[in-house]
XYZ file of C-alpha atoms in Angstrom:
732
model
C 28.940 -5.858 -5.079
C 27.602 -2.298 -4.953
C 24.209 -0.995 -6.022
C 25.773 1.388 -8.535
C 27.714 -1.436 -10.175
C 24.562 -3.519 -10.546
C 22.711 -0.620 -12.156
C 25.540 -0.125 -14.651
C 25.433 -3.840 -15.455
C 21.633 -3.848 -15.628
C 21.359 -4.028 -19.462
C 22.991 -7.464 -19.258
C 20.351 -8.823 -16.872
C 16.652 -9.641 -17.356
C 13.918 -8.423 -14.901
C 10.057 -7.690 -14.439
C 7.764 -4.675 -14.367
C 5.566 -4.684 -11.308
C 2.655 -2.473 -12.305
C 2.183 -3.364 -15.985
C 0.270 -6.384 -17.212
C -0.792 -8.103 -20.424
C -4.309 -8.711 -21.720
C -4.736 -11.623 -24.105
C -7.792 -12.928 -25.909
C -8.957 -15.784 -28.123
C -11.772 -15.143 -30.627
C -13.889 -17.878 -32.282
C -16.910 -17.977 -34.584
C -20.122 -19.924 -33.701
C -18.512 -23.173 -34.977
C -15.521 -22.543 -32.692
C -13.187 -21.755 -35.593
C -10.586 -19.037 -34.887
C -11.386 -15.625 -36.373
C -8.433 -13.930 -38.060
C -8.308 -10.144 -38.479
C -10.975 -9.335 -35.882
C -10.473 -5.913 -34.311
C -9.911 -5.788 -30.524
C -10.138 -2.512 -28.590
C -9.061 -2.023 -24.971
C -10.412 1.105 -23.243
C -10.101 2.326 -19.667
C -13.469 2.703 -17.960
C -12.485 6.012 -16.321
C -10.047 7.699 -18.723
C -9.180 8.151 -22.394
C -6.516 5.408 -22.315
C -7.104 3.214 -25.394
C -5.280 0.485 -27.350
C -6.243 -1.437 -30.507
C -5.059 -4.750 -31.950
C -6.090 -7.466 -34.414
C -6.324 -11.209 -34.067
C -3.764 -13.425 -35.818
C -4.388 -16.599 -37.804
C -5.117 -18.461 -34.548
C -7.699 -15.881 -33.475
C -5.422 -14.483 -30.758
C -4.914 -10.809 -29.817
C -2.620 -9.344 -27.170
C -2.076 -5.988 -25.442
C 1.211 -5.382 -23.603
C 2.362 -2.773 -21.062
C -1.146 -2.164 -19.719
C -1.278 -0.350 -16.315
C -3.406 -1.860 -13.555
C -7.024 -0.722 -13.575
C -10.459 -1.505 -14.952
C -10.849 -1.941 -18.717
C -13.504 -2.674 -21.327
C -12.281 -5.018 -24.102
C -14.443 -5.132 -27.245
C -14.032 -7.480 -30.215
C -15.587 -6.630 -33.612
C -15.654 -8.425 -36.961
C -17.841 -7.777 -40.032
C -20.810 -10.122 -40.126
C -20.710 -10.843 -36.383
C -22.204 -9.134 -33.351
C -19.550 -7.370 -31.321
C -18.842 -8.621 -27.792
C -17.454 -6.809 -24.767
C -15.910 -7.990 -21.523
C -14.948 -5.879 -18.511
C -11.977 -6.856 -16.360
C -9.849 -5.455 -13.562
C -6.187 -5.969 -14.459
C -3.738 -6.636 -11.653
C -0.056 -5.786 -11.714
C 2.113 -8.248 -13.687
C -0.932 -10.369 -14.526
C -1.816 -11.784 -17.951
C -5.468 -12.851 -18.108
C -6.853 -14.637 -21.176
C -10.314 -13.579 -22.392
C -12.415 -15.935 -24.495
C -14.909 -14.699 -27.125
C -17.331 -16.681 -29.238
C -18.984 -14.202 -31.615
C -22.546 -14.711 -32.752
C -23.699 -14.071 -36.304
C -25.125 -10.559 -36.536
C -28.870 -10.287 -37.021
C -30.815 -7.327 -38.290
C -29.389 -5.270 -35.457
C -25.973 -5.706 -33.921
C -25.976 -6.639 -30.255
C -23.329 -6.108 -27.578
C -22.878 -8.647 -24.799
C -21.217 -7.223 -21.697
C -19.858 -9.555 -19.030
C -17.858 -8.592 -15.975
C -15.979 -10.760 -13.504
C -15.573 -9.666 -9.866
C -12.611 -7.354 -9.350
C -10.858 -9.666 -6.895
C -11.184 -12.775 -9.096
C -7.836 -13.844 -10.565
C -7.853 -17.537 -11.503
C -4.107 -17.599 -12.278
C -2.779 -16.173 -8.984
C -1.943 -18.104 -5.779
C -2.811 -14.993 -3.748
C -5.832 -12.784 -3.173
C -5.438 -9.172 -4.294
C -7.758 -6.341 -3.304
C -8.353 -3.353 -5.576
C -9.349 0.074 -4.281
C -10.476 2.401 -7.060
C -10.954 6.143 -7.402
C -14.707 5.809 -6.844
C -14.150 4.282 -3.395
C -11.395 6.775 -2.562
C -13.562 9.815 -3.246
C -16.813 8.352 -1.840
C -16.032 6.781 1.566
C -15.545 9.128 4.508
C -11.932 9.986 5.337
C -10.360 7.742 2.696
C -9.065 10.666 0.612
C -7.718 12.615 3.621
C -4.075 13.619 3.164
C -2.806 12.108 6.427
C -5.052 9.074 6.573
C -4.434 5.354 6.033
C -8.148 4.577 5.656
C -7.425 3.748 2.004
C -5.888 0.602 3.552
C -7.754 0.012 6.823
C -11.253 0.294 5.291
C -10.632 -2.322 2.585
C -7.728 -4.631 3.524
C -8.355 -7.402 6.102
C -6.011 -7.508 9.072
C -4.965 -3.845 8.740
C -5.299 -1.223 11.473
C -3.704 1.867 13.012
C -2.265 1.581 16.522
C 0.205 3.929 18.285
C 0.038 6.118 15.155
C 1.489 3.343 12.970
C -0.003 1.291 10.144
C 0.041 -2.445 10.896
C -0.900 -5.181 8.421
C -1.088 -8.864 9.343
C 0.604 -8.217 12.664
C 3.704 -6.427 11.312
C 4.907 -2.860 10.772
C 6.789 -3.106 7.504
C 5.004 -2.636 4.180
C 6.133 -1.740 0.656
C 4.725 1.222 -1.250
C 5.296 1.183 -5.013
C 4.634 3.774 -7.729
C 4.385 2.539 -11.320
C 5.606 -0.839 -10.080
C 8.817 0.596 -8.580
C 9.157 -0.067 -4.855
C 9.987 2.996 -2.732
C 12.858 1.769 -0.494
C 12.698 2.456 3.249
C 14.510 0.223 5.736
C 13.501 2.269 8.793
C 11.029 0.806 11.265
C 8.173 2.805 12.824
C 9.810 6.225 12.620
C 7.353 8.006 10.287
C 3.738 8.545 11.347
C 2.451 10.163 8.128
C 1.812 8.565 4.717
C 4.141 9.341 1.833
C 1.422 9.926 -0.792
C -1.859 11.817 -1.000
C -4.819 9.463 -1.659
C -6.425 12.158 -3.831
C -3.650 11.537 -6.396
C -4.283 7.778 -6.508
C -6.326 6.283 -9.344
C -6.063 2.604 -8.335
C -4.450 0.797 -5.420
C -3.690 -2.917 -5.567
C -3.172 -4.411 -2.105
C -1.220 -7.656 -1.688
C -0.870 -9.063 1.821
C 0.800 -12.405 1.283
C 2.014 -15.018 -1.175
C 3.311 -12.352 -3.541
C 5.867 -13.212 -6.163
C 9.652 -13.153 -6.049
C 9.768 -9.598 -7.445
C 8.625 -8.389 -4.004
C 10.982 -9.427 -1.281
C 11.777 -7.005 1.492
C 8.437 -6.411 3.230
C 6.449 -9.461 4.305
C 3.316 -7.834 5.648
C 1.925 -5.901 2.697
C 2.668 -4.579 -0.787
C 0.641 -1.591 -2.024
C 0.951 -0.892 -5.742
C -0.191 2.623 -6.652
C -1.400 3.577 -10.121
C -1.408 7.354 -9.831
C -3.491 9.759 -11.854
C -1.668 10.450 -15.109
C -3.657 12.907 -17.242
C -5.434 10.400 -19.491
C -8.540 11.013 -17.373
C -8.361 14.779 -18.085
C -8.909 17.024 -21.118
C -7.233 20.300 -20.125
C -9.126 20.091 -16.878
C -8.275 21.318 -13.404
C -9.873 20.370 -10.097
C -9.869 22.313 -6.851
C -10.771 20.374 -3.688
C -11.177 22.308 -0.464
C -12.740 21.437 2.889
C -13.281 22.748 6.391
C -14.380 21.020 9.591
C -14.203 20.855 13.356
C -10.811 21.173 15.037
C -10.196 23.824 12.332
C -9.293 21.066 9.914
C -8.805 21.838 6.241
C -7.533 19.591 3.470
C -7.042 21.165 0.045
C -5.673 20.080 -3.348
C -5.367 21.753 -6.750
C -4.623 19.495 -9.727
C -4.185 19.891 -13.489
C -4.146 17.294 -16.249
C -4.309 16.857 -20.002
C -3.298 14.420 -22.704
C -2.680 14.114 -26.407
C -2.137 10.973 -28.455
C 1.497 10.727 -27.329
C 1.774 12.769 -24.136
C -0.117 12.982 -20.840
C 0.590 14.961 -17.701
C -0.884 15.364 -14.240
C 0.308 17.678 -11.461
C -1.049 18.586 -8.044
C -0.219 20.677 -5.000
C -1.851 20.152 -1.627
C -2.011 21.540 1.886
C -3.711 20.432 5.087
C -3.979 21.609 8.669
C -5.779 20.539 11.838
C -5.771 21.000 15.598
C -6.147 17.214 15.996
C -3.172 15.514 14.356
C -2.130 12.393 16.309
C -3.791 10.018 18.754
C -3.619 11.784 22.162
C -2.766 10.080 25.481
C -6.124 11.074 27.048
C -9.624 11.890 25.830
C -8.624 15.577 25.994
C -7.049 17.085 22.890
C -4.012 19.106 24.024
C -0.952 20.294 22.074
C -1.949 18.430 18.906
C -1.657 20.677 15.865
C -0.576 19.308 12.506
C 0.340 21.107 9.282
C 1.404 19.533 6.027
C 1.601 19.852 2.296
C 3.034 18.300 -0.807
C 3.023 17.896 -4.525
C 2.917 15.164 -7.127
C 3.451 14.943 -10.876
C 3.136 12.222 -13.499
C 4.465 12.571 -17.063
C 3.942 9.933 -19.773
C 5.391 10.200 -23.283
C 4.925 7.642 -26.063
C 7.406 8.542 -28.855
C 6.340 5.466 -30.855
C 4.155 2.387 -30.377
C 7.071 0.408 -28.935
C 8.423 2.835 -26.319
C 7.095 4.747 -23.356
C 8.755 7.126 -20.893
C 7.123 7.594 -17.488
C 8.203 10.004 -14.737
C 6.603 10.105 -11.308
C 7.713 12.469 -8.570
C 6.317 13.215 -5.116
C 7.161 15.623 -2.286
C 5.627 15.572 1.191
C 6.310 17.775 4.257
C 4.553 17.348 7.622
C 4.803 18.971 11.029
C 3.209 17.426 14.132
C 2.929 18.496 17.739
C 3.220 15.396 19.937
C 0.044 15.377 22.093
C 0.264 16.006 25.845
C -1.788 14.888 28.797
C -2.791 17.654 31.275
C 0.231 17.054 33.539
C 2.648 17.255 30.604
C 1.000 20.437 29.379
C 1.293 22.051 32.811
C 4.962 21.027 32.934
C 5.583 22.797 29.596
C 6.332 19.692 27.529
C 6.673 20.776 23.894
C 7.621 17.775 21.744
C 7.397 17.930 17.951
C 7.852 15.658 14.934
C 8.954 16.859 11.480
C 8.789 14.596 8.444
C 9.968 14.994 4.849
C 9.680 12.613 1.933
C 10.871 13.038 -1.677
C 10.613 10.371 -4.349
C 11.257 10.343 -8.078
C 11.518 7.630 -10.714
C 12.011 7.676 -14.481
C 10.916 4.526 -16.309
C 11.651 3.490 -19.870
C 9.224 0.810 -21.057
C 10.081 -0.952 -24.325
C 7.917 -3.569 -26.040
C 10.133 -5.848 -28.131
C 7.143 -7.873 -29.343
C 3.699 -8.731 -28.018
C 4.338 -10.357 -24.665
C 7.965 -9.240 -24.281
C 8.387 -6.097 -22.189
C 11.561 -4.451 -20.869
C 11.452 -1.764 -18.163
C 14.367 0.243 -16.763
C 13.624 2.487 -13.764
C 16.285 4.500 -11.914
C 14.943 6.148 -8.738
C 15.819 8.409 -5.811
C 14.188 8.544 -2.377
C 14.812 10.858 0.574
C 13.085 10.365 3.915
C 13.423 12.295 7.167
C 11.841 11.772 10.596
C 12.907 14.378 13.151
C 11.646 14.054 16.716
C 12.470 17.207 18.697
C 11.788 17.452 22.418
C 11.207 20.786 24.147
C 14.099 22.374 26.058
C 12.250 22.053 29.399
C 11.319 18.400 28.957
C 12.615 15.833 31.434
C 14.579 14.512 29.636
C 14.932 16.777 26.572
C 15.482 14.500 23.582
C 16.201 14.854 19.853
C 16.240 12.122 17.205
C 16.769 13.554 13.709
C 17.223 10.918 10.993
C 17.707 11.573 7.283
C 17.992 8.696 4.791
C 19.031 8.875 1.126
C 18.397 6.014 -1.297
C 19.697 5.832 -4.882
C 18.986 2.820 -7.013
C 17.144 1.258 -9.882
C 15.051 -1.579 -11.178
C 15.426 -3.441 -14.451
C 12.758 -5.856 -15.565
C 11.828 -8.195 -18.371
C 8.352 -9.732 -18.631
C 7.714 -12.615 -21.026
C 4.123 -13.666 -21.718
C 4.094 -16.528 -24.193
C 1.699 -19.441 -24.537
C 1.144 -20.949 -21.107
C 3.930 -18.938 -19.448
C 3.858 -15.582 -17.665
C 7.515 -15.242 -16.675
C 9.358 -12.385 -15.024
C 13.052 -11.893 -14.352
C 14.460 -8.951 -12.487
C 16.904 -6.986 -10.459
C 16.338 -4.325 -7.807
C 19.170 -2.451 -6.101
C 19.807 0.621 -3.974
C 22.519 2.290 -1.934
C 21.551 3.948 1.359
C 23.195 6.693 3.417
C 21.808 7.723 6.816
C 22.650 10.797 8.858
C 21.199 10.644 12.374
C 21.640 13.073 15.261
C 20.766 11.879 18.780
C 20.664 14.114 21.830
C 19.382 13.590 25.383
C 19.698 16.082 28.240
C 18.485 14.602 31.549
C 17.197 17.959 32.967
C 16.803 16.263 36.362
C 19.784 17.889 38.087
C 22.087 14.941 37.431
C 23.942 16.709 34.622
C 23.732 13.576 32.528
C 23.532 14.231 28.779
C 24.863 13.111 25.429
C 24.732 14.021 21.774
C 26.003 12.061 18.825
C 25.881 12.018 15.025
C 26.116 8.703 13.209
C 26.401 8.279 9.418
C 26.028 4.577 8.584
C 25.700 3.368 5.008
C 24.599 0.221 3.275
C 23.437 -1.299 0.032
C 21.085 -4.014 -1.168
C 20.964 -5.938 -4.447
C 18.337 -8.516 -5.332
C 17.940 -10.825 -8.328
C 14.786 -12.812 -8.963
C 13.103 -15.123 -11.456
C 9.556 -16.446 -11.457
C 6.941 -17.989 -13.728
C 3.212 -18.620 -13.754
C 2.613 -21.741 -15.808
C -0.956 -22.389 -16.914
C -0.830 -26.165 -17.111
C -4.507 -26.349 -18.073
C -7.388 -23.878 -18.199
C -8.145 -24.806 -14.580
C -4.635 -25.265 -13.118
C -1.869 -22.655 -12.753
C 1.470 -23.375 -11.077
C 3.729 -20.595 -9.786
C 7.350 -20.707 -8.758
C 10.097 -18.204 -8.106
C 13.457 -17.601 -6.476
C 14.891 -14.389 -5.001
C 18.530 -13.850 -4.065
C 19.392 -10.828 -1.882
C 22.753 -9.382 -0.932
C 22.698 -6.839 1.906
C 25.749 -5.036 3.272
C 25.493 -2.547 6.145
C 26.214 -3.081 9.822
C 25.983 -6.778 8.899
C 26.368 -8.687 5.620
C 23.735 -11.232 4.624
C 22.993 -13.303 1.490
C 19.623 -15.073 1.776
C 17.996 -17.121 -0.991
C 14.198 -17.244 -0.787
C 11.974 -19.649 -2.777
C 8.280 -19.037 -3.537
C 5.848 -21.690 -4.791
C 2.103 -21.566 -5.341
C -0.865 -23.152 -7.045
C -4.263 -21.875 -8.220
C -7.031 -24.298 -9.195
C -10.235 -23.159 -10.847
C -12.913 -25.755 -10.184
C -14.841 -26.392 -13.404
C -18.528 -25.442 -13.502
C -18.475 -23.984 -9.966
C -15.868 -21.377 -10.924
C -14.365 -21.509 -7.418
C -10.634 -20.787 -7.146
C -8.607 -22.761 -4.609
C -5.217 -21.273 -3.756
C -2.141 -22.310 -1.836
C 1.372 -20.887 -1.461
C 4.575 -21.270 0.515
C 6.957 -18.305 0.592
C 10.183 -17.246 2.266
C 11.108 -13.591 2.740
C 14.079 -11.524 3.851
C 13.783 -7.977 5.191
C 17.011 -5.904 5.341
C 17.635 -4.372 8.766
C 17.692 -0.647 9.572
C 21.119 0.971 9.706
C 20.632 2.223 13.276
C 23.600 1.758 15.572
C 24.694 2.914 19.027
C 28.212 3.950 19.991
C 30.188 6.572 21.904
C 28.258 8.784 24.318
C 24.930 7.277 23.270
C 26.236 3.830 24.209
C 27.430 5.215 27.560
C 23.957 6.658 28.189
C 22.152 3.432 27.341
C 24.523 1.452 29.561
C 23.722 3.860 32.404
C 20.053 2.952 31.808
C 20.959 -0.717 32.167
C 20.727 -1.308 28.413
C 23.068 -2.607 25.735
C 22.943 -2.611 21.937
C 23.239 -5.691 19.741
C 23.736 -5.494 15.944
C 20.523 -5.758 13.927
C 20.194 -8.664 11.513
C 17.554 -8.950 8.817
C 14.184 -10.541 9.499
C 13.646 -14.020 7.994
C 10.053 -15.102 7.414
C 8.291 -18.267 6.320
C 4.661 -17.966 5.274
C 2.038 -20.522 4.398
C -1.252 -19.371 2.909
C -4.338 -21.256 1.777
C -7.568 -19.840 0.450
C -10.645 -20.157 -1.694
C -12.445 -17.532 -3.777
C -16.150 -18.167 -4.353
C -17.965 -16.164 -7.055
C -21.776 -16.211 -6.830
C -23.949 -14.092 -9.159
C -21.348 -11.344 -9.378
C -20.401 -11.485 -5.692
C -16.877 -12.559 -4.714
C -16.213 -14.114 -1.316
C -12.613 -14.837 -0.400
C -11.577 -16.990 2.588
C -7.876 -17.102 3.512
C -5.799 -18.768 6.231
C -2.172 -17.726 6.756
C 0.611 -18.645 9.152
C 3.791 -16.548 9.308
C 6.841 -17.635 11.320
C 9.504 -14.957 11.791
C 13.072 -15.040 13.034
C 14.534 -11.689 14.191
C 11.080 -10.074 14.149
C 11.322 -6.275 13.845
C 9.827 -4.135 16.614
C 10.922 -0.981 18.437
C 11.513 0.391 21.944
C 12.430 3.657 23.671
C 15.664 4.783 25.322
C 14.436 5.175 28.900
C 11.536 7.644 28.913
C 13.104 9.850 26.230
C 10.667 9.157 23.335
C 13.724 8.293 21.207
C 12.844 4.959 19.639
C 15.293 2.483 18.217
C 14.408 -0.729 16.390
C 14.950 -4.110 17.963
C 14.526 -7.700 16.860
C 12.754 -10.421 18.806
C 14.101 -13.943 18.418
C 10.854 -15.429 17.092
C 7.331 -14.350 16.168
C 4.265 -16.296 15.147
C 1.410 -14.533 13.372
C -1.521 -16.519 12.081
C -5.036 -15.706 11.112
C -8.193 -16.264 9.135
C -9.455 -13.566 6.770
C -12.657 -12.915 4.848
C -13.068 -10.430 1.992
C -16.490 -9.949 0.396
C -17.321 -7.678 -2.534
C -20.682 -7.220 -4.239
C -21.586 -6.443 -7.821
C -23.661 -3.374 -8.602
C -26.932 -3.866 -6.719
C -30.135 -2.408 -8.219
C -27.904 -0.515 -10.664
C -26.994 1.837 -7.798
C -25.193 0.308 -4.820
C -22.011 -1.603 -4.003
C -20.990 -3.286 -0.761
C -17.809 -4.710 0.730
C -16.737 -6.431 3.939
C -13.323 -7.436 5.275
C -12.806 -9.432 8.468
C -9.719 -10.806 10.198
C -9.169 -13.074 13.170
C -5.472 -13.224 13.991
C -2.946 -13.552 16.780
C 0.464 -11.828 16.904
C 2.900 -13.429 19.342
C 6.612 -13.248 20.079
C 9.016 -15.653 21.767
C 12.602 -15.706 22.941
C 15.084 -12.956 23.743
C 15.886 -9.631 22.104
C 18.457 -10.528 19.436
C 19.214 -7.040 18.092
C 18.903 -3.398 19.106
C 18.397 -2.162 22.655
C 18.163 -4.824 25.360
C 18.602 -5.175 29.106
C 19.696 -8.811 28.559
C 16.954 -10.089 30.877
C 15.978 -13.757 30.392
C 13.125 -14.225 27.947
C 9.651 -15.255 29.021
C 8.736 -18.907 28.808
C 6.886 -19.778 25.602
C 5.060 -17.265 23.432
C 3.780 -13.848 24.566
C 1.397 -11.444 22.848
C 2.900 -8.503 20.984
C 1.618 -5.043 21.959
C -0.323 -4.647 18.685
C -2.147 -7.976 18.999
C -5.873 -7.550 18.297
C -7.893 -10.692 17.809
C -10.758 -9.511 15.591
C -11.143 -6.613 13.162
C -13.989 -5.923 10.779
C -14.811 -3.198 8.282
C -18.014 -3.213 6.209
C -19.395 -0.539 3.932
C -21.986 0.296 1.320
C -21.972 3.121 -1.190
C -24.090 4.149 -4.124
C -25.919 6.752 -6.168
C -29.118 8.346 -4.844
C -31.840 10.363 -6.591
C -31.238 14.013 -7.508
C -27.585 13.329 -8.446
C -26.701 12.543 -4.848
C -24.385 9.815 -3.575
C -23.603 8.389 -0.141
C -21.527 5.843 1.762
C -21.755 4.261 5.194
C -18.869 2.376 6.845
C -18.841 0.276 10.029
C -15.543 -0.474 11.785
C -15.047 -2.901 14.665
C -12.060 -3.956 16.762
C -11.992 -6.475 19.609
C -9.338 -4.500 21.537
C -5.539 -4.450 21.628
C -3.345 -6.024 24.291
C -3.836 -4.437 27.718
C -0.371 -3.655 29.074
C 1.682 -6.828 29.100
C -1.456 -8.966 28.705
C -2.699 -11.578 28.372
C -5.963 -9.614 28.730
C -7.068 -7.225 26.010
C -8.767 -3.836 26.097
C -12.561 -3.647 25.547
C -14.075 -3.869 22.092
C -14.705 -0.750 20.033
C -16.777 0.229 17.011
C -17.426 3.339 14.940
C -19.580 4.461 12.006
C -18.445 6.737 9.169
C -20.861 8.587 6.884
C -20.427 10.538 3.660
C -23.218 12.225 1.665
C -22.648 14.325 -1.469
C -24.407 15.983 -4.367
C -23.252 16.854 -7.873
C -24.345 20.206 -9.260
C -23.951 19.739 -12.998
C -20.467 18.724 -14.145
C -18.709 21.510 -12.281
C -19.490 21.459 -8.556
C -19.670 18.661 -6.002
C -20.453 19.254 -2.327
C -19.895 16.484 0.212
C -20.593 16.177 3.944
C -18.101 13.872 5.716
C -18.179 12.422 9.219
C -15.899 9.776 10.724
C -16.875 8.243 14.092
C -20.247 9.892 13.699
C -21.398 8.617 17.122
C -18.394 10.294 18.831
C -17.516 7.060 20.637
C -14.397 7.719 22.767
C -12.285 4.810 23.925
C -8.716 3.924 24.877
C -7.131 2.469 21.763
C -3.903 1.145 23.290
C -1.438 1.714 26.121
C 1.869 1.042 24.373
C 4.815 3.399 24.591
C 5.187 5.136 21.200
C 4.745 8.932 21.281
C 3.738 9.267 24.905
C 2.149 5.994 26.031
C -1.618 5.562 26.098
C -3.576 6.511 22.980
C -7.234 7.425 22.616
C -9.119 6.924 19.375
C -10.147 9.927 17.315
C -13.404 11.692 18.213
C -16.132 12.602 15.746
C -14.657 14.461 12.780
C -17.033 16.605 10.709
C -16.192 18.471 7.522
C -17.700 19.828 4.326
C -15.775 19.275 1.088
C -16.263 21.234 -2.145
C -14.903 20.184 -5.544
C -14.790 22.597 -8.459
C -13.778 21.444 -11.942
C -12.870 23.854 -14.706
C -11.156 24.041 -18.070
C -7.978 26.033 -18.628
């Protein structure tokens, strides 16, 4: 069954939109009788996005196809005081708000209540929301080639050997407008695909997610991009300059009418400190990049919406040298390209019934190019094309929040390998491989609110993958969320199974001859199979939200990667088993003294492997006895920050980051602990100019981050980075 065939048959199948949710409400008078005809208004807290509705005979109102974000929902009725609630809406969620209006006195009053952003009493998982305020306030979070938008706010996330890791794994899903961006390649790209400056909200899921997400166990990051509703023919220029000749610039435009909204940006960045170097010295480490993004939304009528999102990203990196490599003339480089586009048609059949059809295209390239004098001189140039689509149907009715869906893509890779020994042996090879594959997934799931305090979740996902292997896994998901009356605590539990399609990498011909000469062989790659248990409790106290989570993930055919000899050409491999378990804490404050907010995320986890190499490159050596630590194992990580508004229209943030140290060599010992502070201080000059001073690792603490083998072996953490950023807003 091919991806194209499934897309053509899509109108016959039901499915679910990942980034859109429903907001429902029940309105009563002081005697608890339902109020019919009351006016309900939903407004975004940071844009002009607005919807209106009226209550029916049962006092119920409903808003459908609402993007994730923070909203203010106000209910009004003649003769009663209006009431307002503020909520943060997660993707594919359907919260129910309850209003009991008071009789209006001589002067109408407005009651505003707000629940913590991470509090979702219907979900068996804990979601974390990162908003535009945090992105533009905390130091380094809005940098074009930074993953601090994840590592500062998501427990168990960190960067090691230039790769993002979450909950002990490499593979995560990025989604725009609820459409997952497909990428089956493992640890080949070092740069992010999207510019954080274009992001309005990010919803981070790191476990127990529903059946609509299936191919990346370790994290799902839903992006609600800027779309023009926050602009009124306004443009913004962001420019900065700092040490290491770093600059990071973006120019954006946006506007909206009642039916149409657009946002577009172009960006460019450059620095003399691009990747983590192998020593404390910064040598041969320039980076240049740029990109663009656009969002177009058109509402031809109240029932239909067309959304287009497109992104382009180009990056060039020098691979850092140590002094000996520099003297030897080593000149390795990495080029990356990423293009993504999706067109979504969203149709509301009735309140609570939403159909979304989203064809998409994704192109991704990672080209490692060794210098001609390197020993050996190596090239690994991979280009991947993905064409596919998603069809979804969401049904929110009574106690049910059901979703049914299909997601499919076809993939074509074109990879050129080349190694020249340059050691006098004359040994060399070059080879082009063009594997192809396709994946189709069907899913169904439901959140059933059995009572106001008990929600049961269940789902099933079927996946068909055809590439170098053919696999047909069926993965169940079950969960429960219990809201303890009076206390308001939420107890959660979930059991989930996942399947991750394998990369299309293969070895044959002269490349196979070369690997055999190195004492290596190549085994076909099968998909990773994961089982995850997760238990947690969310405790709200006076506007604070504390979340405690325990998870245990067991993996079969765990994805990792290794090099061909000392060539810096990396191919994926699978380890027979992996066991990743941990305890996480996420703490978020309300607004303190009307000025400040605080957050903290902590993780204690272990990442271990066991058994032999079951796919990819292997020397067929017997496996170690029992479990061994994986090279990215770090026992404790912590990130804590505070931000807020200061007098004289100033604002500031301070972030503390701590790591207990990654595995030292083959272990079992770990490297020493490390910690850094980040600081950001800014001032608004009217509504036009903002100037901000930014410093990451303000104490300039230098330490060895890890000594694994990606991009040259040992890596040192970044030094102090200082920059000044200027924002200028203007009408056009």
